[in-house]
């Protein structure tokens, strides 16, 4: 260990140089990981008795570089996956070098201050009320957990119970109402919160999951004023559609319910005047969440939750011990989040926002909106593709539908094509089930993505589709 300090500079320089090369080739690299079997075999084995030293360990690590998925590049349209802007990337490296624990002010005034500023700027970016509280966390699942845990605390108080302190024993089930757009992570959050996945009642008027507002309103009326939680969805994963948030806010007001909005990526509609109306009313919710590692394009892992009454977060997530701080000059973020010790995610978030400003983010979101429209148009023009829905935001939902293939064979064909696309690896895109049909749902989220990437997606799908068809004939 005697030369460990010297190793730090060498390891950092080596990592910087290698990462630079990787990033320079990112636009051209296949998305598909290469040499996975070899990498898997190479990285196994018993725990070594003797260490190799830092640079040697990094060199060995880099022999598996190709086994990394090209998810930080421009042609990863699977899930909803952003990249890292230059400022976010640089700042995140610095965050590692500084290794701040953003749990508290005393532990990191820098991390805490930057978090407060970043949250304030995010509220400005999304036109959310300045007096809301909130915190950064690991992602939208954890942020949903925060918002729904605050809702659960509120619900308990309506029943005369401080759930954070006394738990839920003996209380009735928590009524949770949503549309068919509700994301699996909100259900996971409800499971973690002890509310339970099956507490959710969804009200949909069609197979796509679009909300049946009158039915949801009737269910609230039936509750007769008993407190309930409404989960509104800003951006569903299949199409990028929104629940009517203003109407949900009206209902929440009328029935004294809590409105939680999952805007993991859809909250970014607020950034562009072209689509801001989609999220109208989100500022009337009680809790609103979004991801940082999606459309903000900061590195994993990062999400954020805003809550109108942050005191509720503290009632769930605070901790107290003689050695822990009290009454710090800024919020003690470890008392507002599921994590206690935590990475100073604020460093990358602050730098990303500072580097691009409101205009930079508007420009990126609008470029992605344009790319989605271009993709939709390319789909519409292709005789063997069928668009299944409008593309209101950054997702285009369509399927491969060559002439003469009967309807009953299309789901199987698209599922197989989905596998072929991932095996080919020039682009990555996932399949889903939309209104009972197997479909593709590319999401455009990465700041690097350009027209040529979107065009390649269409070309690859059609090329592999016709090959698949020829094989199966
Ligand atoms: C609408 C929505 N909510 C929540 C999540 C969960 O996000 P994360 O994986 O960052 O926790 C996602 C992820 O795609 C999403 O699209």
XYZ file of N, CA and C in Angstrom, residues 6 14 30 45 50 54 63 100 106 145 174 188 191 201 204 238 267 297 317 329 331 348 366 392 395 421 431 469 472:
87
model
N 0.435 7.571 -4.899
C 0.897 7.802 -6.271
C -0.023 7.131 -7.278
N -5.151 7.313 -16.332
C -5.406 6.180 -17.218
C -6.905 6.094 -17.550
N -21.305 -0.131 -32.048
C -22.588 -0.826 -31.973
C -23.154 -0.700 -30.560
N -13.840 -16.301 -11.166
C -12.720 -16.899 -10.455
C -12.692 -16.532 -8.998
N -3.476 -11.929 -3.685
C -2.589 -10.780 -3.920
C -3.277 -9.783 -4.837
N -3.610 -0.703 -8.749
C -4.748 0.038 -9.313
C -4.740 0.059 -10.838
N -10.200 -4.709 -20.508
C -10.275 -5.790 -21.482
C -11.736 -6.192 -21.690
N -18.089 13.322 -1.857
C -18.864 13.972 -0.806
C -20.007 13.080 -0.332
N -23.219 19.442 7.430
C -21.928 19.326 8.117
C -21.013 18.361 7.364
N -41.437 6.461 -4.652
C -41.538 5.993 -3.260
C -41.618 7.187 -2.309
N -55.428 1.541 1.966
C -55.270 2.891 1.401
C -55.856 2.884 -0.016
N -44.361 -0.767 -7.502
C -43.243 -1.209 -6.648
C -43.115 -0.288 -5.433
N -45.678 -1.081 -2.992
C -45.323 -2.319 -2.280
C -44.317 -1.999 -1.172
N -56.578 0.848 -7.896
C -57.673 0.602 -8.857
C -57.410 1.474 -10.075
N -59.708 2.784 -16.884
C -59.295 2.994 -18.274
C -60.510 2.896 -19.176
N -45.520 3.537 -23.193
C -45.771 2.992 -24.535
C -45.813 4.069 -25.606
N -42.339 15.060 -17.381
C -42.301 16.393 -16.771
C -41.530 17.365 -17.666
N -30.375 13.972 -18.795
C -29.081 13.490 -19.302
C -27.946 13.734 -18.311
N -38.716 9.970 6.563
C -37.321 9.641 6.235
C -36.286 10.217 7.199
N -28.245 24.763 8.347
C -28.649 25.985 7.630
C -29.442 25.701 6.342
N -31.669 22.294 4.148
C -32.255 20.991 4.484
C -31.183 19.914 4.626
N -23.412 16.912 -10.454
C -23.667 16.726 -11.892
C -24.939 17.460 -12.322
N -36.831 19.985 -27.808
C -37.507 20.248 -29.095
C -36.834 19.473 -30.228
N -47.094 12.115 -29.194
C -47.212 13.461 -28.626
C -45.911 14.007 -28.068
N -41.754 9.433 -27.912
C -41.873 7.985 -28.135
C -42.744 7.769 -29.373
N -33.481 -7.563 -33.675
C -32.920 -6.204 -33.604
C -31.879 -6.130 -32.486
N -39.625 -4.058 -27.345
C -41.028 -4.259 -27.715
C -41.895 -4.127 -26.467
N -38.844 -12.398 -42.587
C -39.979 -12.870 -43.396
C -39.516 -13.911 -44.410
N -38.914 -17.231 -42.764
C -40.091 -17.950 -42.234
C -41.041 -18.395 -43.325
